[in-house]
Amino acid sequence: MEPYLTIVFRTIIFYILILIIFRMMGKREIGELSILDLVVFIMIGELAVVAIERPNVRVLHAIVPMVLLMFIQIIMAIISLKSKRFRDLVDGKPSIIINRGKIDEVAMRKQRYNFDDLMTQLREKDIRSIADVEFAILESSGSLSVIEKLKNSNEVPKQGDITIPLIIDGSIEEENLKRINKTNLWLRQELKKKGYRDVKKISFCSYENGKFFIDLQDE
């Protein structure tokens, strides 16, 4: 009877501990978990399972690495908030799979993403035809964000635009500039016209339909 009581006691302890750890690590939907999040969650779960199944393993020997993983994850999250480069390294970058109605096969190959994957995820979003899609973005979490073509009163699809981040955390996104056929010099000149001379003071700058959205960093 005693071994069963030990298992029950440990199950309750680690259940509460895991709830506390996940709460402290922040709220994230399952579909939004990065690879790093998933690895940490699996490791914490495995440590708890081993401690529950093996009564000879001291509880403290499982709790210490679980708490350590929690602090590592929190530190990594803080660094990710402050560094766009680190965030891209850990979480990866979103990839535009369909750009203005045209499928980008090069981007698909880079992500090892095939047409079956594309069609499956489009069907899940009730998209019947690729012809109805203006933009499809494969997020770093693996989910597909879809922007359908705009429709006028006669239900005829027409081209829209997508928000293009040009500056994130004071750093210019050169790849996004290339996507809209603009240069670093063009961006700086446009910002100067609007009174923004120091790029590093800009937290976020996007470009959509010929208009800028600019948000300065907190001072």
PDB file of C-alpha atoms in Angstrom, residues 7 19 70 76 119 128 142 187 192 211:
ATOM      1  CA  ILE A   7       2.976   7.507  -6.238  1.00  0.00           C
ATOM      2  CA  LEU A  19       1.278  24.172 -13.105  1.00  0.00           C
ATOM      3  CA  MET A  70      12.149  27.090 -15.848  1.00  0.00           C
ATOM      4  CA  MET A  76      15.881  33.050 -22.819  1.00  0.00           C
ATOM      5  CA  MET A 119      -3.378  22.369 -49.298  1.00  0.00           C
ATOM      6  CA  ARG A 128     -11.265  26.285 -51.369  1.00  0.00           C
ATOM      7  CA  GLY A 142       4.405  26.003 -38.035  1.00  0.00           C
ATOM      8  CA  LEU A 187      13.841  54.025 -45.918  1.00  0.00           C
ATOM      9  CA  LYS A 192      13.882  61.795 -42.171  1.00  0.00           C
ATOM     10  CA  LYS A 211       1.725  54.229 -45.684  1.00  0.00           C
TER      11      LYS A 211
END
